[in-house]
Amino acid sequence: MGRPSKALLDKERIGATALALVDEHGDFSVPQIAKRLGVQTASVYHHVEGRGGVVELLRERVVAAIDAAALDLRPWDEALTAWARSYRAAFAAHPRTIPLLTTSPVREPRVLTAYEQAVGMLVEAGFALPDVMPVLTGLENTVLGSALDLAAPETMWEVADEEATPLLAAALAASPVPRADAAFELALAGFVAHCRGLLPA
Amino acid sequence: MGRPSKALLDKERIGATALALVDEHGDFSVPQIAKRLGVQTASVYHHVEGRGGVVELLRERVVAAIDAAALDLRPWDEALTAWARSYRAAFAAHPRTIPLLTTSPVREPRVLTAYEQAVGMLVEAGFALPDVMPVLTGLENTVLGSALDLAAPETMWEVADEEATPLLAAALAASPVPRADAAFELALAGFVAHCRGLLPA
C-alpha cells in the first residue's frame, strides 16, 4: 500500500515548495506549487486559505529561524539587540521573501504571539504605548534592509573609473570588512540608543 | 515609411518593460522582455550587456526619482535626512525592485556619481573615511526597509483574537497614523543622531 496522498500535500510540503519557488524566482503561484507537487491546483486550496494562506506558511517557515528566547533577555536593550541580529540572519537566508512578507498582513497565530512577547518586553521596560509599534517597526525596517544587504555581494560598488569617482573609491578602500556587518551594527546601535532616549528619565 | 525598429528597442523601452515585469511579478527574464516588445531575445542582447545590464537599467529608472539636490543641502544632517526621505519615496513606488537592486553590484555611472557626491558631502562634514560607507549603507538599509513598509497595508497585523495577544492589540490601537511614517522618522532621527556622535567634537 502506498502512502496516503494527504501526506504528500500537507502544509509542510506546500510551505517548503512555496519557499523554494520564492528563493528561485522571487514569487510563487498556487498552480506552480501544485505542478511541483504533482497534484491539481484545487487540491492545494483544500489545505490553505488562498494565496494569503500560502504567504503565512512562508512567514512561519522563515520566522521559525529567529531565536525567540532573545526576547526573554534583560535589560530590554540586550533583548532587542539579540533579537535584531537573529531576525536579520533568518531573513538573509531567504532575502526574496522580504517584499512578499513585508507587504502582506501578519495573520499567523505563532507570529502574532512573538509580537505579543516583544510588545510586553517593551511595555515592561517603560516605553509609552504609542511608542511601542514605531520602535518595533523601525527596528524591523533596519533589520530587513540589512538582511538584503547581507545577501548582497561583498563588492557592491564596481568602480570602473577611479578618476570619475575618486572619493567613492577611497571610501570603499577604507571601509571595514565585512562591510554589511559594519553598516548593520552602526544602524542597530544608533537605533537602540535613540530608543533609550524615549524612556522616562 | 514606418518607424525604424531600433526606436522600438532602445534602452528606454527595455528598462521600462523590465520595470513593469518586476512591478507585476517580482522578477524579469530577457526572453520575457523580448516577448513583450515583440522582438527576438537576441535583439535585446544587442542593446544591453546581459541580465546585469538590464538590472542597471532598472536601477537607473528607479534612482532617477531621488532628489539629487538634497545632497547639496548643508549642514550634512539636513542633506542626509532630505536625501533619505526622497530615496524612500522613490523605492516605495517600486518595492519589488528592492531585492534585485540590493543584491546586484552597482555599475551604472550616473548612480556611482551620486554616491561620489554623497561620500564627498560626508567627508566635507568631517566623517573619518572608514565611517563613510557604513554610514551610507546603514542609512540605505533603514531607507529600503522603510520603503517596503511604506508599500505595506496600513493594517499590517490582523489580530483575530484580542484575548490571545492583548498587549499587541493595545499597542496597535495606540500607534500613530500613518504608522509607516512614524517608524521611519523614528529610525531616521536615531540614525542621524548616532552619526553625529561619530564626528570629532
Short mmCIF file of C-alpha atoms in Angstrom, two decimals:
data_model
loop_
_atom_site.label_atom_id
_atom_site.label_comp_id
_atom_site.label_asym_id
_atom_site.label_seq_id
_atom_site.Cartn_x
_atom_site.Cartn_y
_atom_site.Cartn_z
CA MET A 1 0.00 0.00 0.00
CA GLY A 2 1.32 3.45 -0.94
CA ARG A 3 1.40 6.43 1.39
CA PRO A 4 -1.90 8.28 1.57
CA SER A 5 -1.98 11.26 -0.80
CA LYS A 6 -2.79 13.61 2.10
CA ALA A 7 0.72 13.07 3.46
CA LEU A 8 2.10 14.30 0.14
CA LEU A 9 0.18 17.52 0.36
CA ASP A 10 0.29 18.76 3.91
CA LYS A 11 1.01 22.35 4.83
CA GLU A 12 4.64 21.46 5.46
CA ARG A 13 5.18 20.48 1.81
CA ILE A 14 3.16 23.41 0.45
CA GLY A 15 5.20 25.87 2.53
CA ALA A 16 8.51 24.25 1.57
CA THR A 17 7.60 24.33 -2.13
CA ALA A 18 6.44 27.96 -1.98
CA LEU A 19 9.71 28.91 -0.25
CA ALA A 20 11.78 27.10 -2.89
CA LEU A 21 9.88 28.94 -5.66
CA VAL A 22 10.37 32.33 -3.99
CA ASP A 23 14.07 31.63 -3.35
CA GLU A 24 14.49 30.80 -7.06
CA HIS A 25 12.11 33.22 -8.78
CA GLY A 26 11.12 35.91 -6.27
CA ASP A 27 7.48 34.84 -6.34
CA PHE A 28 5.14 31.82 -6.39
CA SER A 29 1.70 30.94 -7.69
CA VAL A 30 -0.62 28.24 -6.37
CA PRO A 31 -0.68 26.47 -9.79
CA GLN A 32 3.16 26.38 -9.74
CA ILE A 33 3.10 24.79 -6.28
CA ALA A 34 0.55 22.21 -7.47
CA LYS A 35 2.66 21.40 -10.53
CA ARG A 36 5.81 20.82 -8.43
CA LEU A 37 3.87 18.59 -6.04
CA GLY A 38 2.23 16.70 -8.94
CA VAL A 39 -1.32 17.49 -7.82
CA GLN A 40 -4.28 19.56 -9.04
CA THR A 41 -4.38 23.26 -8.09
CA ALA A 42 -7.74 22.70 -6.37
CA SER A 43 -6.10 20.14 -4.07
CA VAL A 44 -3.70 22.79 -2.75
CA TYR A 45 -6.66 25.03 -1.91
CA HIS A 46 -8.06 22.25 0.30
CA HIS A 47 -5.11 22.82 2.63
CA VAL A 48 -4.63 26.61 2.63
CA GLU A 49 -6.87 29.66 2.56
CA GLY A 50 -5.98 31.17 -0.81
CA ARG A 51 -2.71 32.80 -1.79
CA GLY A 52 -2.63 34.69 1.52
CA GLY A 53 -2.66 31.38 3.35
CA VAL A 54 0.47 30.31 1.48
CA VAL A 55 2.17 33.61 2.34
CA GLU A 56 1.51 32.85 6.02
CA LEU A 57 3.10 29.40 5.58
CA LEU A 58 6.14 31.15 4.11
CA ARG A 59 6.21 33.57 7.03
CA GLU A 60 6.02 30.76 9.56
CA ARG A 61 8.95 28.93 7.92
CA VAL A 62 11.25 31.96 7.74
CA VAL A 63 10.36 33.32 11.19
CA ALA A 64 10.92 29.89 12.80
CA ALA A 65 14.68 30.53 12.48
CA ILE A 66 14.52 33.65 14.71
CA ASP A 67 15.73 32.98 18.25
CA ALA A 68 12.55 33.74 20.25
CA ALA A 69 14.50 33.32 23.53
CA ALA A 70 16.32 36.58 22.70
CA LEU A 71 13.16 38.42 23.82
CA ASP A 72 13.50 36.88 27.30
CA LEU A 73 16.86 38.59 27.86
CA ARG A 74 17.01 41.63 30.18
CA PRO A 75 17.60 44.56 30.13
CA TRP A 76 15.39 45.42 27.15
CA ASP A 77 18.24 46.79 25.01
CA GLU A 78 20.10 43.47 25.18
CA ALA A 79 16.89 41.66 24.22
CA LEU A 80 16.21 43.99 21.29
CA THR A 81 19.81 43.79 20.04
CA ALA A 82 19.99 39.98 20.19
CA TRP A 83 16.54 39.63 18.59
CA ALA A 84 17.52 42.01 15.77
CA ARG A 85 20.70 40.05 14.99
CA SER A 86 18.86 36.74 14.88
CA TYR A 87 15.99 38.26 12.85
CA ARG A 88 18.47 39.61 10.28
CA ALA A 89 20.18 36.21 9.89
CA ALA A 90 16.83 34.42 9.39
CA PHE A 91 15.76 36.76 6.59
CA ALA A 92 19.21 36.98 4.99
CA ALA A 93 18.84 33.24 4.29
CA HIS A 94 15.69 33.98 2.22
CA PRO A 95 16.04 37.59 1.00
CA ARG A 96 13.48 37.26 -1.77
CA THR A 97 10.70 36.52 0.72
CA ILE A 98 11.17 40.02 2.18
CA PRO A 99 8.97 42.04 -0.21
CA LEU A 100 6.24 39.39 -0.07
CA LEU A 101 6.20 39.13 3.72
CA THR A 102 6.54 42.86 4.44
CA THR A 103 3.60 43.79 2.19
CA SER A 104 1.13 41.14 3.34
CA PRO A 105 -0.67 41.42 6.73
CA VAL A 106 0.54 39.20 9.57
CA ARG A 107 -2.15 36.63 10.47
CA GLU A 108 -0.15 33.59 11.58
CA PRO A 109 -1.03 33.00 15.29
CA ARG A 110 2.52 31.94 16.28
CA VAL A 111 3.98 35.07 14.68
CA LEU A 112 1.39 37.27 16.41
CA THR A 113 2.39 35.60 19.71
CA ALA A 114 6.03 36.57 19.09
CA TYR A 115 4.92 40.20 18.59
CA GLU A 116 2.90 39.96 21.82
CA GLN A 117 6.11 38.94 23.60
CA ALA A 118 8.09 41.81 22.05
CA VAL A 119 5.39 44.36 22.95
CA GLY A 120 5.27 43.01 26.52
CA MET A 121 9.03 43.33 26.85
CA LEU A 122 8.97 46.99 25.72
CA VAL A 123 5.99 47.89 27.94
CA GLU A 124 7.77 46.28 30.91
CA ALA A 125 10.88 48.35 30.08
CA GLY A 126 8.78 51.52 30.40
CA PHE A 127 8.09 52.52 26.79
CA ALA A 128 4.91 54.57 26.35
CA LEU A 129 2.27 52.58 24.46
CA PRO A 130 2.22 54.95 21.40
CA ASP A 131 5.99 54.42 21.00
CA VAL A 132 5.89 50.62 21.02
CA MET A 133 4.85 49.87 17.43
CA PRO A 134 7.11 52.59 15.93
CA VAL A 135 10.05 51.12 17.91
CA LEU A 136 9.31 47.57 16.73
CA THR A 137 8.64 48.58 13.13
CA GLY A 138 11.59 50.96 12.91
CA LEU A 139 13.85 48.17 14.15
CA GLU A 140 12.35 45.69 11.69
CA ASN A 141 12.89 48.10 8.79
CA THR A 142 16.58 48.41 9.67
CA VAL A 143 16.86 44.65 10.16
CA LEU A 144 15.20 43.76 6.84
CA GLY A 145 17.14 46.32 4.83
CA SER A 146 20.31 44.93 6.43
CA ALA A 147 19.23 41.34 5.68
CA LEU A 148 19.03 42.26 1.98
CA ASP A 149 22.46 43.85 2.25
CA LEU A 150 23.88 40.73 3.94
CA ALA A 151 22.68 38.73 0.93
CA ALA A 152 24.47 41.17 -1.41
CA PRO A 153 27.99 40.79 -2.85
CA GLU A 154 30.92 41.95 -0.68
CA THR A 155 31.91 44.15 -3.65
CA MET A 156 28.70 46.12 -4.08
CA TRP A 157 30.13 49.12 -5.98
CA GLU A 158 32.10 48.35 -9.13
CA VAL A 159 34.15 51.46 -9.73
CA ALA A 160 35.46 51.01 -13.28
CA ASP A 161 36.95 54.51 -13.50
CA GLU A 162 38.59 55.66 -10.26
CA GLU A 163 39.18 59.13 -11.71
CA ALA A 164 35.46 59.63 -12.20
CA THR A 165 34.64 58.79 -8.55
CA PRO A 166 37.86 59.17 -6.52
CA LEU A 167 36.20 59.82 -3.14
CA LEU A 168 33.94 56.78 -3.51
CA ALA A 169 36.98 54.66 -4.41
CA ALA A 170 38.84 55.94 -1.31
CA ALA A 171 35.84 55.39 0.99
CA LEU A 172 35.41 51.84 -0.34
CA ALA A 173 39.09 51.10 0.19
CA ALA A 174 38.87 52.35 3.80
CA SER A 175 35.59 50.51 4.55
CA PRO A 176 35.58 47.87 7.33
CA VAL A 177 35.26 44.18 6.37
CA PRO A 178 32.75 42.56 6.20
CA ARG A 179 31.07 45.73 5.05
CA ALA A 180 27.47 44.58 5.65
CA ASP A 181 28.06 43.82 9.33
CA ALA A 182 29.68 47.21 9.96
CA ALA A 183 26.70 49.05 8.48
CA PHE A 184 24.15 46.92 10.35
CA GLU A 185 25.86 47.23 13.73
CA LEU A 186 26.16 51.01 13.28
CA ALA A 187 22.45 51.36 12.48
CA LEU A 188 21.43 48.96 15.25
CA ALA A 189 23.50 50.78 17.89
CA GLY A 190 22.06 54.11 16.73
CA PHE A 191 18.52 52.82 16.84
CA VAL A 192 18.79 51.32 20.32
CA ALA A 193 20.50 54.46 21.69
CA HIS A 194 17.72 56.63 20.27
CA CYS A 195 15.04 54.37 21.81
CA ARG A 196 16.79 54.70 25.19
CA GLY A 197 16.13 58.43 24.90
CA LEU A 198 12.39 57.75 24.62
CA LEU A 199 12.26 56.21 28.11
CA PRO A 200 11.32 58.34 31.13
CA ALA A 201 14.48 59.52 32.90
CA MET B 1 7.58 54.52 -44.03
CA GLY B 2 7.30 53.01 -40.56
CA ARG B 3 9.48 53.96 -37.59
CA PRO B 4 12.87 52.27 -37.63
CA SER B 5 12.89 49.13 -35.50
CA LYS B 6 15.81 50.47 -33.45
CA ALA B 7 13.50 53.12 -31.99
CA LEU B 8 11.25 50.30 -30.76
CA LEU B 9 14.07 48.65 -28.92
CA ASP B 10 16.19 51.27 -27.28
CA LYS B 11 17.37 51.05 -23.68
CA GLU B 12 14.46 53.24 -22.59
CA ARG B 13 11.92 50.62 -23.70
CA ILE B 14 13.92 47.70 -22.38
CA GLY B 15 14.20 49.38 -18.96
CA ALA B 16 10.52 50.31 -18.87
CA THR B 17 9.47 46.78 -19.80
CA ALA B 18 11.78 45.20 -17.21
CA LEU B 19 10.37 47.54 -14.55
CA ALA B 20 6.79 46.66 -15.49
CA LEU B 21 7.62 42.94 -15.23
CA VAL B 22 9.28 43.36 -11.82
CA ASP B 23 6.41 45.50 -10.53
CA GLU B 24 3.96 42.76 -11.59
CA HIS B 25 5.88 39.55 -10.91
CA GLY B 26 8.88 40.40 -8.72
CA ASP B 27 11.36 39.38 -11.43
CA PHE B 28 12.08 39.55 -15.17
CA SER B 29 13.84 37.50 -17.80
CA VAL B 30 15.34 38.74 -21.05
CA PRO B 31 13.07 36.40 -23.11
CA GLN B 32 10.03 37.88 -21.31
CA ILE B 33 11.17 41.40 -22.21
CA ALA B 34 11.67 40.37 -25.84
CA LYS B 35 8.20 38.79 -25.94
CA ARG B 36 6.53 41.95 -24.62
CA LEU B 37 8.42 44.08 -27.13
CA GLY B 38 7.61 41.68 -29.97
CA VAL B 39 11.27 41.06 -30.86
CA GLN B 40 13.76 38.19 -30.70
CA THR B 41 15.66 37.65 -27.43
CA ALA B 42 18.95 38.09 -29.29
CA SER B 43 17.85 41.58 -30.36
CA VAL B 44 17.56 42.66 -26.72
CA TYR B 45 21.14 41.50 -26.11
CA HIS B 46 22.32 43.88 -28.86
CA HIS B 47 21.34 46.77 -26.59
CA VAL B 48 22.33 45.59 -23.09
CA GLU B 49 25.16 43.64 -21.57
CA GLY B 50 23.36 40.54 -20.32
CA ARG B 51 20.90 40.30 -17.47
CA GLY B 52 23.13 42.52 -15.31
CA GLY B 53 22.84 45.27 -17.91
CA VAL B 54 19.06 45.17 -17.58
CA VAL B 55 19.34 45.35 -13.77
CA GLU B 56 21.37 48.56 -14.23
CA LEU B 57 18.63 49.98 -16.49
CA LEU B 58 16.14 49.21 -13.72
CA ARG B 59 18.40 50.89 -11.17
CA GLU B 60 18.73 54.00 -13.32
CA ARG B 61 14.95 54.30 -13.70
CA VAL B 62 14.16 53.90 -10.00
CA VAL B 63 17.04 56.07 -8.77
CA ALA B 64 16.12 58.87 -11.23
CA ALA B 65 13.21 59.75 -8.90
CA ILE B 66 15.57 60.51 -5.97
CA ASP B 67 16.09 64.24 -5.43
CA ALA B 68 19.86 64.55 -6.02
CA ALA B 69 19.74 68.23 -4.99
CA ALA B 70 19.10 67.04 -1.41
CA LEU B 71 22.81 66.19 -1.20
CA ASP B 72 23.66 69.86 -1.86
CA LEU B 73 21.91 70.97 1.34
CA ARG B 74 24.01 71.97 4.36
CA PRO B 75 24.58 71.11 7.17
CA TRP B 76 25.22 67.43 6.41
CA ASP B 77 22.42 66.16 8.66
CA GLU B 78 19.81 68.13 6.72
CA ALA B 79 21.23 66.78 3.46
CA LEU B 80 21.21 63.19 4.73
CA THR B 81 17.66 63.49 6.11
CA ALA B 82 16.21 65.03 2.93
CA TRP B 83 18.03 62.51 0.73
CA ALA B 84 16.76 59.60 2.85
CA ARG B 85 13.14 60.78 2.60
CA SER B 86 13.34 61.17 -1.18
CA TYR B 87 15.19 57.84 -1.55
CA ARG B 88 12.46 56.06 0.45
CA ALA B 89 9.68 57.54 -1.70
CA ALA B 90 11.43 56.52 -4.94
CA PHE B 91 11.77 52.89 -3.85
CA ALA B 92 8.33 52.69 -2.22
CA ALA B 93 6.93 53.27 -5.74
CA HIS B 94 8.69 50.08 -6.91
CA PRO B 95 9.14 47.88 -3.82
CA ARG B 96 9.69 44.66 -5.76
CA THR B 97 12.85 46.05 -7.37
CA ILE B 98 14.46 46.24 -3.92
CA PRO B 99 15.79 42.66 -3.60
CA LEU B 100 17.04 42.73 -7.18
CA LEU B 101 18.84 46.06 -6.87
CA THR B 102 20.28 45.49 -3.40
CA THR B 103 21.85 42.16 -4.35
CA SER B 104 23.40 43.17 -7.67
CA PRO B 105 26.58 45.32 -7.82
CA VAL B 106 26.21 48.99 -8.74
CA ARG B 107 27.84 49.71 -12.13
CA GLU B 108 25.68 52.47 -13.62
CA PRO B 109 27.96 55.56 -13.99
CA ARG B 110 25.24 58.07 -13.03
CA VAL B 111 24.44 56.11 -9.87
CA LEU B 112 28.15 55.89 -8.99
CA THR B 113 28.34 59.68 -9.46
CA ALA B 114 25.50 60.13 -6.95
CA TYR B 115 27.47 58.03 -4.44
CA GLU B 116 30.55 60.15 -5.14
CA GLN B 117 28.50 63.23 -4.22
CA ALA B 118 27.21 61.60 -1.01
CA VAL B 119 30.73 60.49 0.01
CA GLY B 120 32.07 64.00 -0.69
CA MET B 121 29.37 65.56 1.47
CA LEU B 122 30.21 63.28 4.42
CA VAL B 123 33.97 63.78 4.06
CA GLU B 124 33.43 67.55 3.97
CA ALA B 125 31.31 67.24 7.14
CA GLY B 126 34.29 65.66 8.90
CA PHE B 127 33.46 61.95 8.91
CA ALA B 128 36.51 59.68 9.07
CA LEU B 129 36.96 57.77 5.80
CA PRO B 130 36.37 54.29 7.36
CA ASP B 131 33.00 55.51 8.70
CA VAL B 132 31.69 56.83 5.37
CA MET B 133 30.49 53.61 3.70
CA PRO B 134 28.98 52.19 6.93
CA VAL B 135 27.08 55.49 7.37
CA LEU B 136 25.78 55.45 3.79
CA THR B 137 24.93 51.74 3.81
CA GLY B 138 23.35 51.80 7.27
CA LEU B 139 21.15 54.68 6.13
CA GLU B 140 20.23 52.88 2.91
CA ASN B 141 19.28 49.74 4.83
CA THR B 142 16.89 51.72 7.02
CA VAL B 143 15.54 53.59 3.99
CA LEU B 144 14.92 50.44 1.94
CA GLY B 145 13.32 48.51 4.81
CA SER B 146 11.09 51.55 5.38
CA ALA B 147 10.25 51.76 1.66
CA LEU B 148 8.96 48.18 1.80
CA ASP B 149 6.95 49.10 4.89
CA LEU B 150 5.51 52.18 3.15
CA ALA B 151 4.25 49.86 0.39
CA ALA B 152 2.59 47.63 3.03
CA PRO B 153 -1.03 47.82 4.20
CA GLU B 154 -1.88 50.32 6.94
CA THR B 155 -3.30 47.36 8.89
CA MET B 156 -0.26 45.12 8.98
CA TRP B 157 -1.20 42.96 11.98
CA GLU B 158 -4.58 41.24 11.82
CA VAL B 159 -5.35 40.39 15.41
CA ALA B 160 -8.28 37.95 15.15
CA ASP B 161 -8.32 37.10 18.86
CA GLU B 162 -7.61 40.08 21.12
CA GLU B 163 -7.53 37.83 24.17
CA ALA B 164 -4.61 35.86 22.73
CA THR B 165 -2.49 38.99 22.12
CA PRO B 166 -3.92 41.78 24.35
CA LEU B 167 -0.72 43.85 24.57
CA LEU B 168 -0.22 43.80 20.79
CA ALA B 169 -3.85 44.87 20.32
CA ALA B 170 -3.35 47.77 22.77
CA ALA B 171 -0.06 48.86 21.16
CA LEU B 172 -1.66 48.81 17.70
CA ALA B 173 -4.63 50.87 18.94
CA ALA B 174 -2.21 53.46 20.42
CA SER B 175 0.08 53.54 17.34
CA PRO B 176 0.48 56.87 15.48
CA VAL B 177 -1.09 57.23 12.00
CA PRO B 178 0.23 56.75 9.35
CA ARG B 179 2.17 54.02 11.12
CA ALA B 180 4.90 53.62 8.45
CA ASP B 181 5.93 57.29 8.62
CA ALA B 182 6.18 57.22 12.42
CA ALA B 183 8.50 54.20 12.32
CA PHE B 184 10.66 55.63 9.53
CA GLU B 185 11.07 59.06 11.11
CA LEU B 186 12.00 57.45 14.45
CA ALA B 187 14.66 55.28 12.83
CA LEU B 188 15.96 58.14 10.67
CA ALA B 189 16.26 60.54 13.62
CA GLY B 190 18.06 57.85 15.65
CA PHE B 191 20.44 57.09 12.82
CA VAL B 192 21.38 60.71 12.16
CA ALA B 193 21.84 61.42 15.90
CA HIS B 194 24.15 58.41 16.21
CA CYS B 195 26.19 59.54 13.18
CA ARG B 196 26.56 62.97 14.79
CA GLY B 197 28.33 61.18 17.66
CA LEU B 198 30.91 59.80 15.21
CA LEU B 199 32.15 63.29 14.31
CA PRO B 200 35.15 64.81 16.13
CA ALA B 201 33.89 67.07 18.94
#
